[in-house]
Coordinates of C-alpha atoms and ligand atoms in Angstrom, one line a residue:
X1 CA 0.0 0.0 0.0
X2 CA 1.3 3.5 -0.8
X3 CA 2.1 5.8 2.1
X4 CA -0.8 7.5 3.8
X5 CA -0.3 11.3 3.4
X6 CA -2.6 14.2 3.9
X7 CA -2.9 14.8 0.2
X8 CA -3.2 11.2 -0.7
X9 CA -6.2 10.6 1.6
X10 CA -8.0 13.7 0.3
X11 CA -7.3 12.8 -3.3
X12 CA -8.6 9.2 -2.8
X13 CA -12.1 10.5 -2.1
X14 CA -14.5 11.0 -5.1
X15 CA -15.9 14.4 -4.4
X16 CA -19.2 14.0 -6.3
X17 CA -22.7 13.0 -5.5
X18 CA -23.4 9.3 -5.2
X19 CA -26.7 8.6 -6.9
X20 CA -28.0 5.2 -8.1
X21 CA -24.6 3.6 -7.7
X22 CA -22.8 6.3 -9.9
X23 CA -20.6 9.2 -9.0
X24 CA -21.9 12.3 -10.6
X25 CA -21.2 16.1 -10.4
X26 CA -24.0 18.4 -9.2
X27 CA -26.5 19.2 -11.9
X28 CA -25.4 22.8 -11.9
X29 CA -21.7 21.9 -11.8
X30 CA -21.4 23.9 -8.6
X31 CA -18.9 22.9 -5.8
X32 CA -18.2 24.1 -2.3
X33 CA -14.9 24.1 -0.3
X34 CA -14.0 21.9 2.6
X35 CA -11.5 23.4 5.0
X36 CA -9.1 22.2 7.7
X37 CA -10.3 23.8 11.0
X38 CA -6.8 23.7 12.4
X39 CA -5.4 26.0 9.7
X40 CA -8.3 27.4 7.7
X41 CA -6.7 26.0 4.5
X42 CA -9.1 24.7 1.8
X43 CA -8.6 20.9 1.5
X44 CA -10.7 20.4 -1.6
X45 CA -14.0 21.2 -3.4
X46 CA -17.0 18.9 -3.2
X47 CA -20.1 18.8 -5.5
X48 CA -22.8 21.2 -4.3
X49 CA -26.2 19.5 -4.8
X50 CA -29.4 21.5 -5.6
X51 CA -32.9 20.4 -4.8
X52 CA -33.1 18.7 -8.2
X53 CA -30.1 16.6 -7.3
X54 CA -31.7 15.7 -4.0
X55 CA -34.9 14.6 -5.8
X56 CA -32.8 12.5 -8.2
X57 CA -31.2 10.8 -5.2
X58 CA -34.7 10.1 -3.8
X59 CA -35.8 8.7 -7.2
X60 CA -32.9 6.3 -7.1
X61 CA -33.7 5.2 -3.5
X62 CA -37.4 4.7 -4.4
X63 CA -36.6 2.7 -7.5
X64 CA -34.2 0.4 -5.5
X65 CA -36.6 -0.1 -2.5
X66 CA -38.6 -3.2 -3.6
X67 CA -35.6 -5.3 -4.7
X68 CA -33.7 -4.3 -1.6
X69 CA -36.5 -5.2 0.7
X70 CA -36.6 -8.7 -1.0
X71 CA -32.8 -9.1 -0.7
X72 CA -32.0 -12.0 1.7
X73 CA -31.3 -10.7 5.2
X74 CA -28.2 -12.9 5.5
X75 CA -26.7 -11.2 2.4
X76 CA -27.6 -7.7 3.7
X77 CA -25.7 -8.6 6.9
X78 CA -22.7 -9.9 4.9
X79 CA -22.4 -6.7 3.0
X80 CA -22.3 -4.8 6.4
X81 CA -19.7 -7.3 7.7
X82 CA -17.5 -6.8 4.6
X83 CA -17.8 -3.0 5.1
X84 CA -16.8 -3.5 8.8
X85 CA -13.7 -5.4 7.7
X86 CA -12.8 -2.7 5.1
X87 CA -13.2 0.1 7.6
X88 CA -10.8 -1.5 10.0
X89 CA -8.4 -2.4 7.3
X90 CA -8.4 1.3 6.2
X91 CA -8.6 2.8 9.7
X92 CA -5.4 4.8 9.4
X93 CA -6.2 6.7 6.2
X94 CA -9.9 7.2 7.2
X95 CA -8.7 8.6 10.6
X96 CA -6.4 11.1 8.9
X97 CA -9.2 12.1 6.5
X98 CA -11.5 12.7 9.4
X99 CA -8.9 14.7 11.4
X100 CA -8.3 16.9 8.4
X101 CA -11.9 17.9 7.9
X102 CA -13.1 17.9 11.5
X103 CA -10.1 18.6 13.6
X104 CA -10.2 16.0 16.3
X105 CA -6.8 14.4 17.3
X106 CA -5.8 11.4 15.3
X107 CA -6.2 9.0 18.2
X108 CA -9.8 10.1 18.6
X109 CA -10.4 9.7 14.8
X110 CA -9.0 6.2 14.9
X111 CA -11.4 5.6 17.8
X112 CA -14.3 6.9 15.8
X113 CA -13.5 4.7 12.8
X114 CA -13.5 1.7 15.0
X115 CA -16.7 2.8 16.8
X116 CA -18.3 3.5 13.4
X117 CA -17.3 0.1 12.1
X118 CA -18.8 -1.6 15.1
X119 CA -22.3 -0.4 14.2
X120 CA -21.9 -2.3 10.9
X121 CA -20.7 -5.5 12.8
X122 CA -23.6 -5.1 15.3
X123 CA -26.3 -4.7 12.6
X124 CA -24.7 -7.4 10.4
X125 CA -25.7 -9.7 13.3
X126 CA -29.1 -8.1 13.8
X127 CA -30.1 -8.4 10.1
X128 CA -30.9 -12.1 10.6
X129 CA -32.7 -11.6 13.9
X130 CA -35.8 -9.7 12.7
X131 CA -38.6 -11.7 14.2
X132 CA -42.4 -11.8 14.2
X133 CA -45.2 -13.7 16.0
X134 CA -48.1 -16.1 15.6
X135 CA -50.7 -16.1 18.3
X136 CA -54.2 -17.4 19.0
X137 CA -56.8 -14.6 19.2
X138 CA -58.5 -14.2 22.6
X139 CA -61.8 -15.7 21.2
X140 CA -59.9 -18.8 20.2
X141 CA -61.1 -18.9 16.6
X142 CA -58.8 -16.4 14.8
X143 CA -55.0 -16.2 14.6
X144 CA -52.7 -13.2 14.6
X145 CA -49.7 -13.2 12.3
X146 CA -47.2 -10.4 13.1
X147 CA -44.3 -9.6 10.8
X148 CA -41.8 -6.8 10.4
X149 CA -41.2 -5.0 7.1
X150 CA -38.7 -2.3 6.1
X151 CA -40.1 1.2 6.6
X152 CA -39.1 2.1 3.1
X153 CA -36.9 4.9 1.6
X154 CA -35.2 6.7 4.4
X155 CA -33.6 10.2 4.7
X156 CA -30.6 10.3 6.9
X157 CA -29.1 13.7 8.0
X158 CA -25.9 13.7 10.0
X159 CA -23.8 16.3 11.9
X160 CA -20.1 17.2 11.6
X161 CA -19.0 16.2 15.1
X162 CA -18.8 12.5 14.4
X163 CA -18.7 12.5 10.6
X164 CA -18.6 8.7 10.2
X165 CA -20.2 7.1 13.3
X166 CA -23.3 9.2 13.2
X167 CA -23.7 7.8 9.6
X168 CA -23.0 4.2 10.3
X169 CA -25.4 4.3 13.3
X170 CA -28.2 5.0 10.8
X171 CA -26.9 3.2 7.7
X172 CA -26.2 0.0 9.6
X173 CA -29.8 -0.6 10.8
X174 CA -31.3 0.7 7.5
X175 CA -29.2 -1.8 5.5
X176 CA -30.0 -4.6 7.9
X177 CA -33.7 -3.8 7.8
X178 CA -33.9 -3.5 4.0
X179 CA -34.4 0.2 3.7
X180 CA -32.9 2.3 0.9
X181 CA -31.4 5.7 1.8
X182 CA -30.6 9.3 0.9
X183 CA -27.8 10.5 3.1
X184 CA -26.9 14.1 3.6
X185 CA -23.7 14.7 5.6
X186 CA -22.8 18.0 7.1
X187 CA -21.4 20.6 4.8
X188 CA -18.2 20.9 6.9
X189 CA -17.4 17.2 6.9
X190 CA -18.6 15.5 3.8
X191 CA -15.4 13.6 3.0
X192 CA -15.8 10.8 5.6
X193 CA -19.3 10.0 4.3
X194 CA -18.2 10.0 0.7
X195 CA -15.4 7.6 1.5
X196 CA -17.9 5.4 3.4
X197 CA -20.2 5.3 0.3
X198 CA -17.4 3.9 -1.8
X199 CA -16.6 1.3 0.9
X200 CA -20.2 0.2 1.0
X201 CA -20.3 0.0 -2.8
X202 CA -17.1 -2.1 -2.8
X203 CA -18.7 -4.3 -0.2
X204 CA -21.5 -5.2 -2.6
X205 CA -24.3 -2.8 -1.7
X206 CA -26.5 -2.8 -4.8
X207 CA -26.9 0.4 -6.8
X208 CA -29.5 2.9 -5.4
X209 CA -29.6 1.5 -1.9
X210 CA -27.3 4.2 -0.6
X211 CA -27.3 7.7 -2.2
X212 CA -25.2 10.5 -0.8
X213 CA -25.8 14.2 -1.5
X214 CA -23.4 16.9 -0.4
X215 CA -24.6 20.5 -0.4
X216 CA -24.0 23.9 1.0
X217 CA -27.8 24.5 1.1
X218 CA -29.1 21.8 3.5
X219 CA -32.5 23.4 4.0
X220 CA -33.1 24.2 0.3
X221 CA -32.2 20.7 -0.8
X222 CA -33.8 18.6 2.0
X223 CA -37.2 20.4 2.4
X224 CA -38.5 19.4 -1.0
X225 CA -37.2 15.9 -0.6
X226 CA -38.9 15.6 2.8
X227 CA -42.2 17.1 1.6
X228 CA -42.1 14.9 -1.6
X229 CA -43.8 12.2 0.4
X230 CA -42.1 9.1 -1.2
X231 CA -39.5 8.9 1.6
X232 CA -41.2 7.2 4.6
X233 CA -38.7 8.0 7.3
X234 CA -36.3 10.8 8.4
X235 CA -33.5 9.9 10.8
X236 CA -31.7 13.1 12.0
X237 CA -28.8 13.8 14.3
X238 CA -28.1 17.4 15.0
X239 CA -29.3 20.4 17.0
X240 CA -32.7 20.6 18.7
X241 CA -33.5 23.8 16.7
X242 CA -33.1 22.1 13.4
X243 CA -34.7 18.9 14.6
X244 CA -37.8 20.9 15.6
X245 CA -38.0 22.4 12.1
X246 CA -37.6 19.0 10.5
X247 CA -40.4 17.5 12.6
X248 CA -42.7 20.2 11.3
X249 CA -41.7 19.4 7.7
X250 CA -42.2 15.6 8.4
X251 CA -45.7 16.3 9.7
X252 CA -46.8 17.3 6.3
X253 CA -46.6 13.7 4.9
X254 CA -46.5 12.0 8.3
X255 CA -43.0 10.6 7.9
X256 CA -41.7 8.4 10.7
X257 CA -38.9 10.2 12.6
X258 CA -35.9 9.4 14.7
X259 CA -34.4 12.5 16.3
X260 CA -31.0 12.5 18.1
X261 CA -30.8 16.1 19.2
X262 CA -28.8 18.3 21.6
X263 CA -27.8 17.7 25.2
X264 CA -27.0 19.5 28.4
X265 CA -25.5 16.7 30.4
X266 CA -25.2 17.1 34.2
X267 CA -22.2 15.4 35.9
X268 CA -22.9 14.7 39.6
X269 CA -20.2 13.9 42.0
X270 CA -21.2 13.0 45.6
X271 CA -18.9 13.2 48.7
X272 CA -18.7 9.4 48.8
X273 CA -17.4 9.0 45.2
X274 CA -14.0 7.7 44.3
X275 CA -12.4 11.0 43.5
X276 CA -9.7 9.7 41.2
X277 CA -12.4 7.9 39.1
X278 CA -14.6 11.0 39.1
X279 CA -11.8 13.2 37.8
X280 CA -10.9 10.6 35.2
X281 CA -14.5 10.3 34.1
X282 CA -14.9 14.0 34.1
X283 CA -12.0 14.4 31.7
X284 CA -13.6 11.8 29.4
X285 CA -17.1 13.2 29.6
X286 CA -15.9 16.7 29.0
X287 CA -12.9 16.4 26.6
X288 CA -13.9 13.6 24.3
X289 CA -14.2 15.2 20.8
X290 CA -12.8 18.5 22.2
X291 CA -16.1 18.9 24.1
X292 CA -18.0 18.9 20.8
X293 CA -20.3 15.9 21.7
X294 CA -24.0 15.8 22.5
X295 CA -23.0 13.6 25.4
X296 CA -20.4 16.1 26.7
X297 CA -20.7 16.9 30.4
X298 CA -22.0 20.5 30.2
X299 CA -22.5 21.1 34.0
X300 CA -20.6 19.7 36.9
X301 CA -22.4 19.6 40.3
X302 CA -20.1 18.5 43.1
X303 CA -21.0 18.0 46.7
X304 CA -19.5 20.5 49.1
X305 CA -17.2 18.2 51.0
X306 CA -15.0 17.4 47.9
X307 CA -15.8 20.3 45.7
X308 CA -12.5 22.3 46.2
X309 CA -10.4 19.2 45.7
X310 CA -12.3 18.1 42.6
X311 CA -11.9 21.6 41.1
X312 CA -8.2 21.6 42.0
X313 CA -7.6 18.2 40.3
X314 CA -9.7 18.9 37.3
X315 CA -7.9 22.3 36.8
X316 CA -4.5 20.6 37.0
X317 CA -5.5 18.0 34.4
X318 CA -7.2 20.5 32.0
X319 CA -4.4 23.0 32.1
X320 CA -1.8 20.3 31.2
X321 CA -3.6 19.3 28.0
X322 CA -1.5 19.8 24.8
X323 CA -3.4 22.0 22.2
X324 CA -2.7 21.8 18.5
X325 CA -3.5 20.4 15.1
X326 CA -5.0 17.0 15.4
X327 CA -2.4 15.5 13.1
X328 CA 0.5 16.3 15.6
X329 CA 1.8 13.7 18.0
X330 CA 0.5 14.0 21.5
X331 CA -2.1 16.7 20.8
X332 CA -5.3 16.1 22.9
X333 CA -7.1 19.4 22.2
X334 CA -7.7 20.1 18.5
X335 CA -9.5 23.1 17.0
X336 CA -13.2 23.7 17.2
X337 CA -15.1 23.3 14.0
X338 CA -15.2 27.0 13.0
X339 CA -14.7 30.6 14.2
X340 CA -18.4 30.9 15.1
X341 CA -18.0 27.9 17.5
X342 CA -15.0 29.7 19.2
X343 CA -16.9 32.9 19.5
X344 CA -19.9 31.2 21.1
X345 CA -17.7 29.3 23.6
X346 CA -15.9 32.6 24.5
X347 CA -19.2 34.4 24.9
X348 CA -20.6 31.7 27.3
X349 CA -17.4 31.9 29.4
X350 CA -17.6 35.7 29.5
X351 CA -21.2 35.6 30.5
X352 CA -20.5 33.2 33.3
X353 CA -17.6 35.3 34.6
X354 CA -19.8 38.5 34.5
X355 CA -22.3 36.7 36.6
X356 CA -19.7 35.8 39.3
X357 CA -18.0 32.6 38.1
X358 CA -14.3 32.3 38.8
X359 CA -12.0 31.2 35.9
X360 CA -9.6 28.6 37.4
X361 CA -7.8 27.9 34.1
X362 CA -8.2 28.9 30.4
X363 CA -11.0 31.2 29.5
X364 CA -9.5 32.6 26.3
X365 CA -9.0 31.8 22.6
X366 CA -5.5 30.8 21.4
X367 CA -3.6 33.2 19.2
X368 CA -2.6 32.2 15.7
X369 CA -4.5 30.5 12.8
X370 CA -7.2 27.9 13.4
X371 CA -10.2 27.7 15.7
X372 CA -8.6 27.0 19.1
X373 CA -10.0 27.6 22.6
X374 CA -8.1 26.9 25.8
X375 CA -9.3 24.1 28.1
X376 CA -11.2 26.0 30.8
X377 CA -12.5 25.3 34.3
X378 CA -14.9 27.7 36.0
X379 CA -16.2 27.4 39.5
X380 CA -19.0 29.1 41.5
X381 CA -21.0 29.0 38.3
X382 CA -24.5 30.5 39.0
X383 CA -27.6 28.8 37.8
X384 CA -28.6 31.7 35.6
X385 CA -25.3 31.6 33.6
X386 CA -26.1 30.9 29.9
X387 CA -23.8 27.9 29.9
X388 CA -26.0 26.2 32.5
X389 CA -28.8 26.2 29.9
X390 CA -27.1 26.0 26.5
X391 CA -24.8 23.4 24.9
X392 CA -21.2 24.7 25.3
X393 CA -19.8 22.4 22.6
X394 CA -16.2 23.2 23.6
X395 CA -13.6 22.5 26.2
X396 CA -15.2 24.3 29.1
X397 CA -16.0 22.7 32.5
X398 CA -18.3 24.8 34.7
X399 CA -18.5 23.6 38.3
X400 CA -21.3 24.4 40.9
X401 CA -21.5 23.1 44.5
X402 CA -24.5 21.4 46.1
X403 CA -25.3 20.1 49.6
X404 CA -28.1 17.6 49.2
X405 CA -29.1 14.9 46.8
X406 CA -32.4 16.6 46.2
X407 CA -30.7 19.8 45.4
X408 CA -28.4 18.1 42.9
X409 CA -31.2 16.3 41.2
X410 CA -33.3 19.5 40.9
X411 CA -30.4 21.4 39.3
X412 CA -29.6 18.4 37.0
X413 CA -33.2 18.1 35.8
X414 CA -33.7 21.9 35.4
X415 CA -33.2 21.8 31.6
X416 CA -35.3 21.1 28.5
X417 CA -32.7 18.6 27.4
X418 CA -32.5 15.0 28.6
X419 CA -29.9 13.0 26.7
X420 CA -27.4 11.8 29.3
X421 CA -26.4 12.3 32.9
X422 CA -23.3 11.1 34.8
X423 CA -23.3 10.1 38.5
X424 CA -20.3 9.3 40.7
X425 CA -21.0 7.7 44.0
X426 CA -20.0 4.6 45.9
X427 CA -23.3 4.2 47.6
X428 CA -25.3 1.6 45.7
X429 CA -28.7 2.8 46.8
X430 CA -27.9 6.4 46.0
X431 CA -26.5 5.2 42.6
X432 CA -29.8 3.6 41.6
X433 CA -32.0 6.2 43.2
X434 CA -30.3 9.0 41.3
X435 CA -30.0 7.1 38.0
X436 CA -33.8 6.5 38.2
X437 CA -34.6 10.1 39.0
X438 CA -32.4 11.7 36.3
X439 CA -34.7 12.8 33.5
X440 CA -32.4 11.5 30.8
X441 CA -32.4 8.7 28.2
X442 CA -28.9 7.5 29.4
X443 CA -26.9 7.5 32.6
X444 CA -23.1 7.0 33.0
X445 CA -22.8 5.4 36.5
X446 CA -19.3 5.8 37.7
X447 CA -18.2 6.1 34.1
X448 CA -17.6 9.0 31.7
X449 CA -18.6 7.4 28.4
X450 CA -21.9 5.8 27.6
X451 CA -21.7 5.3 23.8
X452 CA -21.7 1.7 22.7
X453 CA -23.2 0.3 19.5
X454 CA -24.7 -2.6 21.4
X455 CA -26.7 -0.3 23.8
X456 CA -29.7 1.9 23.1
X457 CA -28.6 5.5 22.6
X458 CA -31.0 8.4 22.8
X459 CA -32.7 11.0 24.8
X460 CA -35.9 12.2 26.4
X461 CA -37.5 15.7 26.5
X462 CA -36.1 17.9 23.8
X463 CA -33.0 15.7 23.3
X464 CA -35.0 13.6 20.9
X465 CA -37.2 10.7 19.8
X466 CA -36.2 7.1 19.3
X467 CA -33.1 5.1 20.0
X468 CA -30.0 4.1 17.9
X469 CA -27.9 1.0 18.5
X470 CA -28.7 -2.0 20.7
X471 CA -31.4 -4.4 19.8
X472 CA -33.9 -1.6 19.5
X473 CA -31.9 0.3 16.9
X474 CA -33.2 -1.8 13.9
X475 CA -36.8 -1.2 15.0
X476 CA -36.5 2.4 13.9
X477 CA -36.3 1.1 10.4
X478 CA -39.0 -1.5 10.6
X479 CA -42.8 -1.4 10.5
X480 CA -44.9 -4.0 12.3
X481 CA -47.6 -5.6 10.1
X482 CA -50.4 -7.7 11.6
X483 CA -52.3 -10.1 9.5
X484 CA -55.7 -11.2 10.9
X485 CA -56.1 -14.9 10.0
X486 CA -59.4 -16.7 10.0
X487 CA -59.3 -20.4 10.5
Ligands
LIG1 P1 -27.1 21.1 13.0 O1 -26.8 22.5 12.6 O2 -28.5 20.9 13.5 O3 -26.8 20.3 11.7 C1 -27.0 18.9 11.6 C2 -27.3 18.4 10.2 O4 -28.5 19.0 9.8 C3 -26.2 18.9 9.2 O5 -26.1 17.9 8.2 C4 -26.8 20.1 8.7 O6 -26.3 20.5 7.4 C5 -28.3 19.7 8.6 N1 -29.2 20.9 8.5 C6 -29.1 22.1 9.0 N2 -30.1 22.9 8.7 C7 -31.0 22.1 8.0 C8 -32.3 22.2 7.4 N3 -32.9 23.4 7.5 N4 -32.8 21.2 6.8 C9 -32.2 20.0 6.7 N5 -31.0 19.8 7.2 C10 -30.4 20.8 7.9 O7 -26.2 20.5 14.1 P2 -24.6 20.5 14.0 O8 -24.1 21.8 14.5 O9 -24.1 19.9 12.8 O10 -24.3 19.3 15.1 C11 -24.2 19.6 16.5 C12 -25.5 19.3 17.2 O11 -25.8 17.9 17.0 C13 -25.5 19.5 18.7 O12 -26.7 20.0 19.1 C14 -25.3 18.1 19.2 O13 -25.7 17.9 20.5 C15 -26.1 17.3 18.2 N6 -25.8 15.9 18.2 C16 -26.6 15.0 18.8 C17 -26.3 13.6 18.8 C18 -27.2 12.7 19.4 O14 -27.0 11.5 19.2 N7 -28.2 13.0 20.2 C19 -25.1 13.2 18.3 C20 -24.2 14.1 17.7 C21 -24.6 15.5 17.7 P3 -25.2 21.6 7.2 O15 -24.1 21.2 8.2 O16 -24.8 21.4 5.8 O17 -25.8 22.9 7.5

């Protein structure tokens, strides 16, 4: 194999639309640039789809649906399994590609490629486990035959923060269930998805099953595709604001929806916690993906007895993190996605400081090119600070102190979001009590990472609808059909 270099991995990607199994330029011939967030340099140009291209992709998905639904589940699973093998075989080049377009350190990109691949392995196994039922009707005369069928052509919209895994988490179950797809990756990180499309084609995915459209006009392209009515499903990962808008658009033709939206995760540390483990978990929950994760700990609530020591240790760890371009050895904190993200993080920190929070470390942008922000710890953060309510999406850890369990839970649940919460305690009863009372879809109990392809991922309240991964993940792409049988 030739050496993996920055230019070779970018060159290897076909930067066109993938429709009906063929690479094709945008109908208008337009392109848009993709940039490296660490330097601002343009990496390449990618086809810029219009609404007409979006509808052409939908045509291809609709045409392929009936054959694909009839494709043997075992073969659907084997395609995923081959793609899983290919992703791992090409982990190094795909990780570099991801770091170039998204910014995260190479070690994290390698981790994401493995995590993304795991969704394919998991759903390869699920493809052959789609079950049904046969039952005697209560009156004893009739019979109920229950079977599962693919939902049909599905629209998948993914964010920039996990450019590949947020795709495989949807594509895996859609392929396993027998649904065709139109995928729209984020404008800032289309390359990982384009590379993935080629890998799936090479793994034997039939033409038209997966269609990928890249565009600088997400709303203009997707709204007509959603409102067209031939797609039967929208699976979206992104912000709550955009999710809300898409739910409205889906209501028009009553599309089924899965919504993986924003978060505002509380991280609770009780006096009886293992402090070393809590600090380690805090670093993972806060700094994975440079803080740009829906699962990122957004608010730390620490019980008074250990609050000062927790803040001291977290500050020590955060201030020692090497910042730089994700391609450099040893870098842990890469750039944020763009200058607007840096400005927002800075604004949230300033707002908290104005309201009385103390900055223990960081609290400023980094001079020079690229979108860097210093790892930051704030303490004495008041409840009315904006960062207690809004997703920070950056390397900032705000700490507040609490006295009682009830007080901690009230603060943790005082948000319209409900994706994940973290709890550190060595008291078993408290662990279960608090886990049950947290208004979230997921809880990290004495651990700072919850994501796992074999577990059901998703939120409650305004963090979303539905679950991805686990045994329920495939259900999002299946309809239940009941046949009433007369004997
Ligand atoms: P975003 O602005 O909502 O964008 C997400 C995707 O939606 C992108 O592909 C975007 O395209 C597209 N989009 C934007 N406006 C649209 C419209 N009017 N119609 C159709 N598509 C549209 O979110 P983001 O900034 O990329 O991602 C960060 C957000 O995602 C955070 O809130 C984070 O919490 C959430 N997230 C949630 C999960 C989860 O599993 N719950 C996982 C990861 C991220 P363009 O980029 O081309 O505009």
